[in-house]
């Protein structure tokens, strides 16, 4: 899948610095860590949420709860795709009602994943706020959704695919772009 | 990539990988039980019909809850209130339901093979909810799920299925499923309730419950179908209970880790003593819960296909 890499846009250090900055932006905007929780969208939002929590612990000295969210049940394209996606578990072992949630994902593209995630979270409780943190914002939104914290803005064409590779899952930290014949969606 | 067949007619037709995939999907579905709001939008716009030609409370209700929690529209048809009573042929009923845009038909019938006949007629997905003495695949799946959840595995376990093997579709689905998943199966019951040649499926046959109790990890106790006992398969309920009923005395001989299962509804005091049915080693109520999870998984997988791990940004 990664044999025709068009460009590498972030390396290990770039990713670390971007997340470090985001961790500060999050605590600055929320004036600390009270009622703050991080929820990573499966799959790659989860290690990113864990890393943000580790940075926050470093500079605030507070361990904030981290959950993981699988959005498959809430996708808007289930009737369009066949076969259906594999389900993974949602693991949010704390009550999200009246919490300030920072939703974490690797790439923000059409906005449909985030829309699904918002639906999933609303069914789990009534958070006081939901904010969005992404490592890459690649544009091409199809819904009125924007990120509150962005690691890197990356202008792309729809034919390109952005791959965020993370050590926890892929054995390496980098962000690369590949290209397909078809327009991705 | 694992894909399920169009219809779920029996566990005989499913591979170990497909069964595993259904069980894995059911783990995620079971998480819905822990929520305050037990509703997900996944099957919005899908229509599920339960078509029951035999009485059933738990299976029909379980399918209904599974469908409704996933936001499908669920319509329950019982024979007495449908046109079937007016003489409409069974296949016509299927075609009529299909013309109304039904996506999944769940059928129970006293004749083995009826779900297959329906499945061959309609393009909607058909799930067998029990046909004669043939199969009851969703019961088999929920039993597998329960064993895997409680024991951590299925392969290598020794499972005894006790009772009326002859008339039991639950026994058949359990045998197919358990053997595929690598368990060792012993069927136990009086010779009159043992189908001839059953050992050819790969199971061991025993006529003494006491001889196997201390050798197994799981005891799945079948319901004695009292309505079928007019033909004298065994002399009296009391005698059956004495020889094959699981009571506290037998449970104590079986060991502390043995899992006690029963598909319900139980004849308390006949095949299972009440104290055993509510004993900590009994997972009868868990089985009911897992039934909903497994049926949710099947509805999800059938209406979409199989599996593909892909990302949507």
CSV table of C-alpha atoms in Angstrom, one decimal:
chain,number,residue,atom,x,y,z
A,1,UNK,CA,0.0,0.0,0.0
A,2,UNK,CA,2.9,2.3,0.8
A,3,UNK,CA,5.1,1.4,-2.1
A,4,UNK,CA,4.4,4.5,-4.2
A,5,UNK,CA,5.0,7.2,-1.6
A,6,UNK,CA,4.6,10.6,-3.2
A,7,UNK,CA,5.9,12.6,-0.3
A,8,UNK,CA,6.7,12.3,3.4
A,9,UNK,CA,5.1,15.3,5.2
A,10,UNK,CA,6.0,14.5,8.8
A,11,UNK,CA,8.6,12.5,10.5
A,12,UNK,CA,8.9,11.3,14.1
A,13,UNK,CA,10.1,14.6,15.5
A,14,UNK,CA,7.5,16.6,13.6
A,15,UNK,CA,4.7,14.4,15.0
A,16,UNK,CA,6.1,14.7,18.5
A,17,UNK,CA,6.4,18.5,18.4
A,18,UNK,CA,3.0,18.9,16.9
A,19,UNK,CA,1.4,16.7,19.6
A,20,UNK,CA,3.4,18.5,22.3
A,21,UNK,CA,2.0,21.9,21.0
A,22,UNK,CA,-1.5,20.5,20.9
A,23,UNK,CA,-1.3,19.2,24.5
A,24,UNK,CA,-0.5,22.8,25.6
A,25,UNK,CA,-3.2,24.3,23.4
A,26,UNK,CA,-5.7,21.9,24.9
A,27,UNK,CA,-4.9,22.8,28.5
A,28,UNK,CA,-4.6,26.5,27.7
A,29,UNK,CA,-8.0,26.6,26.1
A,30,UNK,CA,-9.6,24.6,28.8
A,31,UNK,CA,-7.8,26.5,31.6
A,32,UNK,CA,-6.3,23.4,33.1
A,33,UNK,CA,-7.6,19.9,33.2
A,34,UNK,CA,-10.7,19.9,35.3
A,35,UNK,CA,-13.5,17.8,33.8
A,36,UNK,CA,-11.3,17.2,30.8
A,37,UNK,CA,-11.2,13.8,29.1
A,38,UNK,CA,-9.7,12.6,25.8
A,39,UNK,CA,-11.4,10.2,23.5
A,40,UNK,CA,-9.6,8.7,20.6
A,41,UNK,CA,-11.4,7.5,17.5
A,42,UNK,CA,-10.4,4.0,16.6
A,43,UNK,CA,-7.9,3.1,15.2
A,44,UNK,CA,-5.2,5.7,15.1
A,45,UNK,CA,-6.9,8.3,17.2
A,46,UNK,CA,-6.4,6.1,20.2
A,47,UNK,CA,-2.5,6.2,20.4
A,48,UNK,CA,-2.7,9.9,19.6
A,49,UNK,CA,-5.0,10.5,22.5
A,50,UNK,CA,-2.7,8.4,24.8
A,51,UNK,CA,0.3,10.5,23.7
A,52,UNK,CA,-1.6,13.8,24.3
A,53,UNK,CA,-2.5,12.5,27.8
A,54,UNK,CA,1.1,11.6,28.5
A,55,UNK,CA,2.3,15.2,27.5
A,56,UNK,CA,-0.5,16.7,29.6
A,57,UNK,CA,0.6,14.6,32.6
A,58,UNK,CA,4.2,15.9,32.0
A,59,UNK,CA,3.4,19.6,32.1
A,60,UNK,CA,0.2,19.6,34.3
A,61,UNK,CA,1.0,16.7,36.6
A,62,UNK,CA,-2.5,15.4,36.1
A,63,UNK,CA,-3.6,12.1,34.6
A,64,UNK,CA,-6.7,12.7,32.5
A,65,UNK,CA,-9.0,9.8,31.5
A,66,UNK,CA,-8.6,8.4,28.0
A,67,UNK,CA,-11.3,6.4,26.2
A,68,UNK,CA,-11.5,4.8,22.8
A,69,UNK,CA,-14.5,5.1,20.5
A,70,UNK,CA,-15.5,2.8,17.6
A,71,UNK,CA,-17.8,4.7,15.3
A,72,UNK,CA,-18.8,1.8,13.0
A,73,UNK,CA,-22.4,1.5,14.3
A,74,UNK,CA,-22.9,5.2,13.5
A,75,UNK,CA,-21.5,5.5,10.0
A,76,UNK,CA,-23.7,7.1,7.4
A,77,UNK,CA,-22.5,4.8,4.6
A,78,UNK,CA,-23.3,1.4,6.0
A,79,UNK,CA,-25.9,0.7,3.4
A,80,UNK,CA,-23.5,1.8,0.6
A,81,UNK,CA,-20.6,-0.4,1.5
A,82,UNK,CA,-20.5,-4.1,1.4
A,83,UNK,CA,-19.1,-6.1,3.0
A,84,UNK,CA,-19.5,-4.3,6.3
A,85,UNK,CA,-16.6,-3.0,8.4
A,86,UNK,CA,-15.3,-5.1,11.3
A,87,UNK,CA,-16.6,-3.9,14.6
A,88,UNK,CA,-14.3,-3.0,17.4
A,89,UNK,CA,-15.2,-2.2,21.0
A,90,UNK,CA,-15.9,1.2,22.4
A,91,UNK,CA,-14.1,1.5,25.7
A,92,UNK,CA,-14.9,4.5,27.7
A,93,UNK,CA,-14.7,3.4,31.3
A,94,UNK,CA,-16.0,6.8,32.7
A,95,UNK,CA,-19.1,8.8,32.6
A,96,UNK,CA,-18.9,11.5,30.0
A,97,UNK,CA,-21.9,13.5,31.2
A,98,UNK,CA,-20.8,17.1,32.1
A,99,UNK,CA,-17.3,16.4,30.9
A,100,UNK,CA,-15.3,18.4,28.4
A,101,UNK,CA,-14.4,15.9,25.7
A,102,UNK,CA,-11.5,16.3,23.4
A,103,UNK,CA,-12.1,14.0,20.5
A,104,UNK,CA,-8.9,12.9,18.8
A,105,UNK,CA,-8.4,11.5,15.3
A,106,UNK,CA,-5.5,11.2,12.9
A,107,UNK,CA,-6.9,12.8,9.8
A,108,UNK,CA,-9.8,15.2,9.3
A,109,UNK,CA,-11.1,14.9,5.7
A,110,UNK,CA,-14.8,14.8,4.8
A,111,UNK,CA,-15.9,15.3,8.4
A,112,UNK,CA,-18.1,12.2,8.2
A,113,UNK,CA,-16.1,10.2,10.8
A,114,UNK,CA,-16.5,13.1,13.2
A,115,UNK,CA,-20.2,13.4,12.6
A,116,UNK,CA,-20.5,9.7,13.4
A,117,UNK,CA,-18.4,10.1,16.5
A,118,UNK,CA,-20.6,13.0,17.7
A,119,UNK,CA,-23.7,10.8,17.3
A,120,UNK,CA,-22.0,7.9,19.2
A,121,UNK,CA,-20.9,10.2,22.1
A,122,UNK,CA,-24.4,11.8,22.4
A,123,UNK,CA,-25.8,8.3,22.9
A,124,UNK,CA,-23.3,7.7,25.7
A,125,UNK,CA,-24.2,10.7,27.8
A,126,UNK,CA,-24.4,14.5,27.7
A,127,UNK,CA,-21.0,16.1,27.7
A,128,UNK,CA,-20.8,19.8,28.5
A,129,UNK,CA,-18.5,20.3,25.4
A,130,UNK,CA,-16.9,18.4,22.6
A,131,UNK,CA,-13.8,19.7,21.0
A,132,UNK,CA,-11.8,18.2,18.1
A,133,UNK,CA,-8.1,17.6,17.9
A,134,UNK,CA,-6.5,16.1,14.7
A,135,UNK,CA,-3.0,15.5,13.6
A,136,UNK,CA,-3.7,16.3,10.0
A,137,UNK,CA,-6.4,18.5,8.4
A,138,UNK,CA,-6.4,17.7,4.7
A,139,UNK,CA,-9.4,19.8,3.7
A,140,UNK,CA,-12.3,18.6,1.4
A,141,UNK,CA,-15.0,18.9,4.1
A,142,UNK,CA,-18.5,17.7,3.1
A,143,UNK,CA,-20.1,18.7,6.4
A,144,UNK,CA,-19.9,21.9,8.5
A,145,UNK,CA,-17.2,20.5,10.9
A,146,UNK,CA,-13.9,22.0,11.9
A,147,UNK,CA,-11.1,21.1,14.2
A,148,UNK,CA,-10.3,23.1,17.4
A,149,UNK,CA,-6.6,21.8,17.4
A,150,UNK,CA,-4.7,21.0,14.3
A,151,UNK,CA,-1.2,19.4,14.2
A,152,UNK,CA,-0.7,20.2,10.5
A,153,UNK,CA,-2.8,21.7,7.8
A,154,UNK,CA,-2.1,19.8,4.6
A,155,UNK,CA,-3.6,20.9,1.3
A,156,UNK,CA,-4.3,17.8,-0.8
A,157,UNK,CA,-6.0,16.7,-3.9
A,158,UNK,CA,-8.9,14.2,-3.6
A,159,UNK,CA,-6.8,11.6,-5.4
A,160,UNK,CA,-4.3,11.6,-2.7
A,161,UNK,CA,-4.4,9.4,0.4
A,162,UNK,CA,-2.9,10.6,3.7
A,163,UNK,CA,-1.4,7.8,5.8
A,164,UNK,CA,-0.6,8.5,9.4
A,165,UNK,CA,1.7,5.7,10.6
A,166,UNK,CA,2.2,5.4,14.3
A,167,UNK,CA,4.7,3.3,16.2
A,168,UNK,CA,2.0,1.7,18.4
A,169,UNK,CA,0.2,0.2,15.3
A,170,UNK,CA,2.6,0.5,12.4
A,171,UNK,CA,6.0,0.3,14.0
A,172,UNK,CA,7.1,3.7,12.9
A,173,UNK,CA,6.1,7.4,13.2
A,174,UNK,CA,5.6,9.3,10.0
A,175,UNK,CA,2.9,10.8,7.7
A,176,UNK,CA,3.1,10.1,4.0
A,177,UNK,CA,1.0,10.8,1.0
A,178,UNK,CA,0.2,8.3,-1.7
A,179,UNK,CA,-1.9,8.7,-4.8
A,180,UNK,CA,-4.7,6.5,-6.3
A,181,UNK,CA,-6.2,6.3,-9.7
A,182,UNK,CA,-9.6,7.1,-8.4
A,183,UNK,CA,-10.8,10.0,-6.4
A,184,UNK,CA,-10.8,9.0,-2.7
A,185,UNK,CA,-13.8,9.7,-0.6
B,1,UNK,CA,-12.0,-11.1,4.6
B,2,UNK,CA,-14.8,-13.1,6.1
B,3,UNK,CA,-18.2,-13.1,4.4
B,4,UNK,CA,-21.3,-14.8,5.7
B,5,UNK,CA,-23.7,-16.7,3.4
B,6,UNK,CA,-27.0,-15.0,2.4
B,7,UNK,CA,-28.9,-17.0,4.9
B,8,UNK,CA,-28.3,-18.6,8.2
B,9,UNK,CA,-29.9,-21.9,8.0
B,10,UNK,CA,-27.7,-24.0,10.3
B,11,UNK,CA,-24.3,-24.2,11.8
B,12,UNK,CA,-23.5,-27.2,9.6
B,13,UNK,CA,-23.1,-24.8,6.7
B,14,UNK,CA,-20.8,-22.3,8.5
B,15,UNK,CA,-17.1,-22.5,8.7
B,16,UNK,CA,-15.1,-22.1,12.0
B,17,UNK,CA,-13.9,-18.7,10.7
B,18,UNK,CA,-17.4,-17.5,10.0
B,19,UNK,CA,-18.6,-18.7,13.5
B,20,UNK,CA,-15.6,-17.0,15.1
B,21,UNK,CA,-16.4,-13.8,13.2
B,22,UNK,CA,-20.0,-13.8,14.4
B,23,UNK,CA,-18.9,-14.4,18.0
B,24,UNK,CA,-16.3,-11.5,17.8
B,25,UNK,CA,-18.9,-9.2,16.4
B,26,UNK,CA,-21.3,-10.2,19.2
B,27,UNK,CA,-18.8,-9.1,21.8
B,28,UNK,CA,-19.1,-5.5,20.5
B,29,UNK,CA,-22.9,-5.8,20.4
B,30,UNK,CA,-23.1,-7.0,24.0
B,31,UNK,CA,-21.5,-3.7,25.1
B,32,UNK,CA,-24.8,-2.1,24.2
B,33,UNK,CA,-26.3,-3.8,27.3
B,34,UNK,CA,-24.1,-1.7,29.6
B,35,UNK,CA,-25.5,1.6,28.2
B,36,UNK,CA,-28.3,3.7,29.6
B,37,UNK,CA,-29.5,4.4,26.1
B,38,UNK,CA,-29.8,1.0,24.4
B,39,UNK,CA,-30.2,2.2,20.8
B,40,UNK,CA,-27.8,2.5,17.9
B,41,UNK,CA,-28.8,3.7,14.5
B,42,UNK,CA,-27.0,1.0,12.5
B,43,UNK,CA,-30.0,-0.7,10.9
B,44,UNK,CA,-32.1,2.4,10.3
B,45,UNK,CA,-34.4,1.8,7.4
B,46,UNK,CA,-34.1,-2.0,7.4
B,47,UNK,CA,-37.1,-4.1,8.0
B,48,UNK,CA,-37.0,-7.4,9.9
B,49,UNK,CA,-39.9,-9.8,10.0
B,50,UNK,CA,-40.3,-12.7,12.5
B,51,UNK,CA,-42.5,-15.4,11.0
B,52,UNK,CA,-43.2,-18.0,13.7
B,53,UNK,CA,-45.3,-21.1,12.9
B,54,UNK,CA,-44.5,-22.5,16.4
B,55,UNK,CA,-45.0,-20.8,19.7
B,56,UNK,CA,-41.9,-19.1,21.2
B,57,UNK,CA,-41.4,-16.4,23.7
B,58,UNK,CA,-37.7,-16.0,24.2
B,59,UNK,CA,-36.4,-16.5,20.7
B,60,UNK,CA,-38.9,-14.2,19.1
B,61,UNK,CA,-38.5,-11.6,21.8
B,62,UNK,CA,-34.7,-11.9,21.6
B,63,UNK,CA,-34.8,-11.2,17.8
B,64,UNK,CA,-37.2,-8.4,18.3
B,65,UNK,CA,-35.0,-6.7,20.9
B,66,UNK,CA,-31.9,-7.2,18.8
B,67,UNK,CA,-33.5,-5.6,15.8
B,68,UNK,CA,-35.1,-2.7,17.7
B,69,UNK,CA,-31.9,-1.8,19.6
B,70,UNK,CA,-30.2,-1.5,16.2
B,71,UNK,CA,-33.1,0.7,14.9
B,72,UNK,CA,-34.5,-1.8,12.4
B,73,UNK,CA,-38.3,-1.9,12.0
B,74,UNK,CA,-39.4,-5.2,13.4
B,75,UNK,CA,-42.7,-6.8,12.5
B,76,UNK,CA,-43.9,-9.9,14.3
B,77,UNK,CA,-46.1,-12.3,12.4
B,78,UNK,CA,-47.7,-15.2,14.2
B,79,UNK,CA,-49.6,-17.8,12.2
B,80,UNK,CA,-53.0,-17.4,13.8
B,81,UNK,CA,-53.1,-13.7,12.8
B,82,UNK,CA,-51.7,-14.1,9.3
B,83,UNK,CA,-53.1,-15.1,5.9
B,84,UNK,CA,-51.3,-18.5,6.4
B,85,UNK,CA,-54.4,-19.4,8.4
B,86,UNK,CA,-56.5,-18.4,5.4
B,87,UNK,CA,-54.7,-20.9,3.2
B,88,UNK,CA,-52.1,-18.7,1.6
B,89,UNK,CA,-49.1,-21.0,0.8
B,90,UNK,CA,-46.0,-20.7,2.7
B,91,UNK,CA,-43.9,-19.6,-0.3
B,92,UNK,CA,-46.6,-17.0,-1.2
B,93,UNK,CA,-46.2,-15.5,2.3
B,94,UNK,CA,-42.5,-15.2,1.7
B,95,UNK,CA,-43.0,-13.5,-1.7
B,96,UNK,CA,-45.6,-11.1,-0.2
B,97,UNK,CA,-43.2,-10.1,2.6
B,98,UNK,CA,-40.5,-9.5,0.1
B,99,UNK,CA,-42.8,-7.4,-2.1
B,100,UNK,CA,-43.2,-5.2,1.0
B,101,UNK,CA,-39.5,-4.6,1.1
B,102,UNK,CA,-38.5,-6.8,4.0
B,103,UNK,CA,-34.7,-7.2,4.4
B,104,UNK,CA,-34.6,-10.1,6.8
B,105,UNK,CA,-37.1,-12.9,7.5
B,106,UNK,CA,-36.7,-14.9,10.7
B,107,UNK,CA,-38.6,-18.1,10.5
B,108,UNK,CA,-39.5,-20.9,12.9
B,109,UNK,CA,-41.4,-23.9,11.7
B,110,UNK,CA,-42.1,-27.4,13.0
B,111,UNK,CA,-41.0,-28.9,9.6
B,112,UNK,CA,-37.3,-29.3,9.0
B,113,UNK,CA,-36.2,-27.6,5.8
B,114,UNK,CA,-38.8,-24.9,5.7
B,115,UNK,CA,-36.3,-22.1,6.2
B,116,UNK,CA,-34.3,-23.5,3.2
B,117,UNK,CA,-37.4,-23.5,1.1
B,118,UNK,CA,-38.1,-19.9,2.0
B,119,UNK,CA,-34.4,-18.9,1.4
B,120,UNK,CA,-34.5,-20.4,-2.0
B,121,UNK,CA,-37.6,-18.4,-2.9
B,122,UNK,CA,-36.9,-14.9,-1.7
B,123,UNK,CA,-33.9,-12.7,-2.1
B,124,UNK,CA,-34.3,-11.4,1.5
B,125,UNK,CA,-32.0,-12.8,4.1
B,126,UNK,CA,-33.5,-15.8,6.0
B,127,UNK,CA,-32.5,-16.7,9.5
B,128,UNK,CA,-33.6,-20.1,10.8
B,129,UNK,CA,-35.1,-19.7,14.3
B,130,UNK,CA,-35.6,-23.4,14.7
B,131,UNK,CA,-37.0,-25.9,12.1
B,132,UNK,CA,-38.3,-29.3,13.4
B,133,UNK,CA,-35.5,-31.4,14.7
B,134,UNK,CA,-33.0,-30.0,12.2
B,135,UNK,CA,-31.2,-26.9,13.6
B,136,UNK,CA,-31.6,-23.8,15.8
B,137,UNK,CA,-28.4,-22.0,14.7
B,138,UNK,CA,-28.8,-18.8,16.8
B,139,UNK,CA,-29.2,-21.0,19.9
B,140,UNK,CA,-26.1,-22.9,18.9
B,141,UNK,CA,-24.2,-19.6,18.4
B,142,UNK,CA,-25.3,-18.1,21.8
B,143,UNK,CA,-24.2,-21.3,23.5
B,144,UNK,CA,-20.8,-21.1,21.8
B,145,UNK,CA,-20.6,-17.5,22.8
B,146,UNK,CA,-21.4,-18.2,26.4
B,147,UNK,CA,-18.9,-21.1,26.6
B,148,UNK,CA,-16.2,-18.9,25.0
B,149,UNK,CA,-16.9,-16.0,27.3
B,150,UNK,CA,-17.0,-18.1,30.5
B,151,UNK,CA,-14.2,-20.5,29.7
B,152,UNK,CA,-12.0,-18.3,27.6
B,153,UNK,CA,-11.9,-20.8,24.7
B,154,UNK,CA,-13.9,-23.5,23.0
B,155,UNK,CA,-11.2,-25.6,21.5
B,156,UNK,CA,-10.2,-28.6,23.7
B,157,UNK,CA,-13.1,-28.3,26.0
B,158,UNK,CA,-15.2,-31.4,26.8
B,159,UNK,CA,-18.9,-30.7,26.5
B,160,UNK,CA,-21.8,-33.0,27.4
B,161,UNK,CA,-25.2,-32.5,25.8
B,162,UNK,CA,-27.8,-34.2,28.0
B,163,UNK,CA,-31.3,-35.2,27.2
B,164,UNK,CA,-33.6,-35.7,24.2
B,165,UNK,CA,-31.0,-35.7,21.4
B,166,UNK,CA,-33.5,-37.3,19.0
B,167,UNK,CA,-36.0,-34.4,18.9
B,168,UNK,CA,-33.5,-31.6,19.6
B,169,UNK,CA,-32.5,-29.0,17.1
B,170,UNK,CA,-30.5,-27.3,19.8
B,171,UNK,CA,-28.4,-30.4,20.2
B,172,UNK,CA,-27.7,-30.6,16.4
B,173,UNK,CA,-26.7,-27.0,16.2
B,174,UNK,CA,-24.5,-27.3,19.3
B,175,UNK,CA,-22.9,-30.5,17.9
B,176,UNK,CA,-22.0,-28.9,14.6
B,177,UNK,CA,-20.8,-25.7,16.2
B,178,UNK,CA,-18.8,-27.2,19.0
B,179,UNK,CA,-17.0,-29.7,16.8
B,180,UNK,CA,-16.1,-27.0,14.3
B,181,UNK,CA,-14.6,-24.9,17.1
B,182,UNK,CA,-12.6,-27.8,18.3
B,183,UNK,CA,-14.5,-29.1,21.4
B,184,UNK,CA,-15.1,-32.7,22.2
B,185,UNK,CA,-18.8,-33.6,22.4
B,186,UNK,CA,-20.5,-36.4,24.3
B,187,UNK,CA,-24.2,-36.8,23.9
B,188,UNK,CA,-26.0,-38.4,26.9
B,189,UNK,CA,-29.5,-39.7,27.1
B,190,UNK,CA,-31.7,-42.8,27.1
B,191,UNK,CA,-31.3,-45.0,24.1
B,192,UNK,CA,-34.9,-44.2,23.0
B,193,UNK,CA,-34.0,-40.5,22.7
B,194,UNK,CA,-30.7,-41.1,20.9
B,195,UNK,CA,-30.8,-40.8,17.1
B,196,UNK,CA,-29.4,-43.9,15.4
B,197,UNK,CA,-26.0,-43.2,13.8
B,198,UNK,CA,-25.4,-39.9,15.7
B,199,UNK,CA,-21.8,-41.0,16.5
B,200,UNK,CA,-21.1,-40.5,12.8
B,201,UNK,CA,-21.1,-36.8,13.4
B,202,UNK,CA,-18.0,-37.2,15.5
B,203,UNK,CA,-19.6,-37.3,19.0
B,204,UNK,CA,-19.3,-39.9,21.7
B,205,UNK,CA,-22.5,-41.5,22.9
B,206,UNK,CA,-23.2,-42.3,26.6
B,207,UNK,CA,-26.3,-43.6,28.3
B,208,UNK,CA,-25.1,-42.9,31.9
B,209,UNK,CA,-24.9,-39.3,33.0
B,210,UNK,CA,-23.0,-40.2,36.2
B,211,UNK,CA,-20.3,-41.8,34.0
B,212,UNK,CA,-19.5,-38.5,32.2
B,213,UNK,CA,-20.3,-35.8,34.7
B,214,UNK,CA,-16.8,-35.7,36.3
B,215,UNK,CA,-15.1,-35.7,33.0
B,216,UNK,CA,-16.5,-32.7,31.3
B,217,UNK,CA,-16.1,-28.9,31.4
B,218,UNK,CA,-19.6,-28.0,30.3
B,219,UNK,CA,-23.0,-29.7,30.7
B,220,UNK,CA,-25.7,-28.4,28.3
B,221,UNK,CA,-29.0,-29.8,29.5
B,222,UNK,CA,-31.8,-30.0,27.0
B,223,UNK,CA,-35.4,-29.4,27.7
B,224,UNK,CA,-37.4,-32.6,27.8
B,225,UNK,CA,-40.1,-31.9,25.3
B,226,UNK,CA,-43.0,-33.2,27.4
B,227,UNK,CA,-45.4,-32.6,24.6
B,228,UNK,CA,-43.6,-35.3,22.6
B,229,UNK,CA,-43.6,-37.9,25.4
B,230,UNK,CA,-47.0,-39.4,24.7
B,231,UNK,CA,-45.2,-42.1,22.6
B,232,UNK,CA,-43.4,-43.4,25.6
B,233,UNK,CA,-39.8,-42.6,25.0
B,234,UNK,CA,-39.3,-43.1,28.8
B,235,UNK,CA,-41.5,-44.5,31.4
B,236,UNK,CA,-42.1,-41.5,33.7
B,237,UNK,CA,-40.8,-38.0,34.4
B,238,UNK,CA,-39.7,-39.2,37.8
B,239,UNK,CA,-37.6,-42.0,36.3
B,240,UNK,CA,-36.0,-39.6,33.7
B,241,UNK,CA,-35.2,-37.2,36.5
B,242,UNK,CA,-33.6,-39.9,38.6
B,243,UNK,CA,-31.3,-41.1,35.7
B,244,UNK,CA,-30.7,-37.9,33.7
B,245,UNK,CA,-31.8,-35.0,35.9
B,246,UNK,CA,-29.1,-32.7,37.1
B,247,UNK,CA,-29.6,-32.1,40.8
B,248,UNK,CA,-27.4,-30.7,43.5
B,249,UNK,CA,-25.9,-34.2,44.3
B,250,UNK,CA,-24.8,-34.7,40.7
B,251,UNK,CA,-23.6,-31.1,40.5
B,252,UNK,CA,-21.3,-31.7,43.5
B,253,UNK,CA,-19.8,-34.7,41.8
B,254,UNK,CA,-19.2,-32.8,38.6
B,255,UNK,CA,-16.6,-30.4,40.1
B,256,UNK,CA,-16.5,-26.7,40.9
B,257,UNK,CA,-15.7,-25.4,37.4
B,258,UNK,CA,-18.3,-27.1,35.4
B,259,UNK,CA,-20.5,-24.8,33.5
B,260,UNK,CA,-24.3,-25.6,33.6
B,261,UNK,CA,-26.3,-24.5,30.6
B,262,UNK,CA,-29.9,-24.9,29.5
B,263,UNK,CA,-31.6,-23.3,26.5
B,264,UNK,CA,-34.8,-22.8,28.4
B,265,UNK,CA,-37.6,-23.0,29.1
B,266,UNK,CA,-36.6,-25.5,31.8
B,267,UNK,CA,-38.8,-28.2,33.3
B,268,UNK,CA,-37.6,-27.5,36.8
B,269,UNK,CA,-37.4,-30.7,38.8
B,270,UNK,CA,-37.3,-32.9,35.7
B,271,UNK,CA,-34.1,-32.4,33.6
B,272,UNK,CA,-32.7,-29.7,36.0
B,273,UNK,CA,-33.3,-29.1,39.7
B,274,UNK,CA,-34.3,-25.6,40.6
B,275,UNK,CA,-31.3,-25.2,42.9
B,276,UNK,CA,-29.0,-26.1,40.1
B,277,UNK,CA,-30.7,-23.7,37.7
B,278,UNK,CA,-30.0,-20.7,40.0
B,279,UNK,CA,-26.6,-22.0,41.2
B,280,UNK,CA,-23.5,-19.8,40.5
B,281,UNK,CA,-22.2,-22.3,38.1
B,282,UNK,CA,-25.4,-22.0,36.0
B,283,UNK,CA,-25.2,-19.5,33.1
B,284,UNK,CA,-28.8,-19.8,32.0
B,285,UNK,CA,-29.7,-16.1,32.3
B,286,UNK,CA,-26.3,-15.2,30.7
B,287,UNK,CA,-27.4,-17.3,27.8
B,288,UNK,CA,-30.5,-15.2,27.3
B,289,UNK,CA,-28.5,-12.0,27.4
B,290,UNK,CA,-25.9,-13.4,24.9
B,291,UNK,CA,-28.8,-14.5,22.7
B,292,UNK,CA,-29.6,-10.8,22.0
B,293,UNK,CA,-26.0,-10.0,21.4
B,294,UNK,CA,-25.5,-12.9,18.9
B,295,UNK,CA,-28.7,-12.0,17.1
B,296,UNK,CA,-27.6,-8.3,16.8
B,297,UNK,CA,-24.3,-9.5,15.3
B,298,UNK,CA,-26.1,-11.7,12.8
B,299,UNK,CA,-28.5,-8.9,11.7
B,300,UNK,CA,-25.5,-6.5,11.3
B,301,UNK,CA,-23.4,-8.9,9.4
B,302,UNK,CA,-26.2,-10.2,7.1
B,303,UNK,CA,-27.6,-6.9,6.1
B,304,UNK,CA,-24.2,-5.6,5.2
B,305,UNK,CA,-22.2,-8.6,4.1
B,306,UNK,CA,-19.1,-9.8,5.7
B,307,UNK,CA,-16.2,-7.7,6.8
B,308,UNK,CA,-13.7,-5.1,5.6
B,309,UNK,CA,-11.5,-3.0,7.7
B,310,UNK,CA,-11.5,0.4,6.1
B,311,UNK,CA,-11.2,3.9,7.3
B,312,UNK,CA,-13.4,6.8,6.7
B,313,UNK,CA,-12.0,10.2,7.5
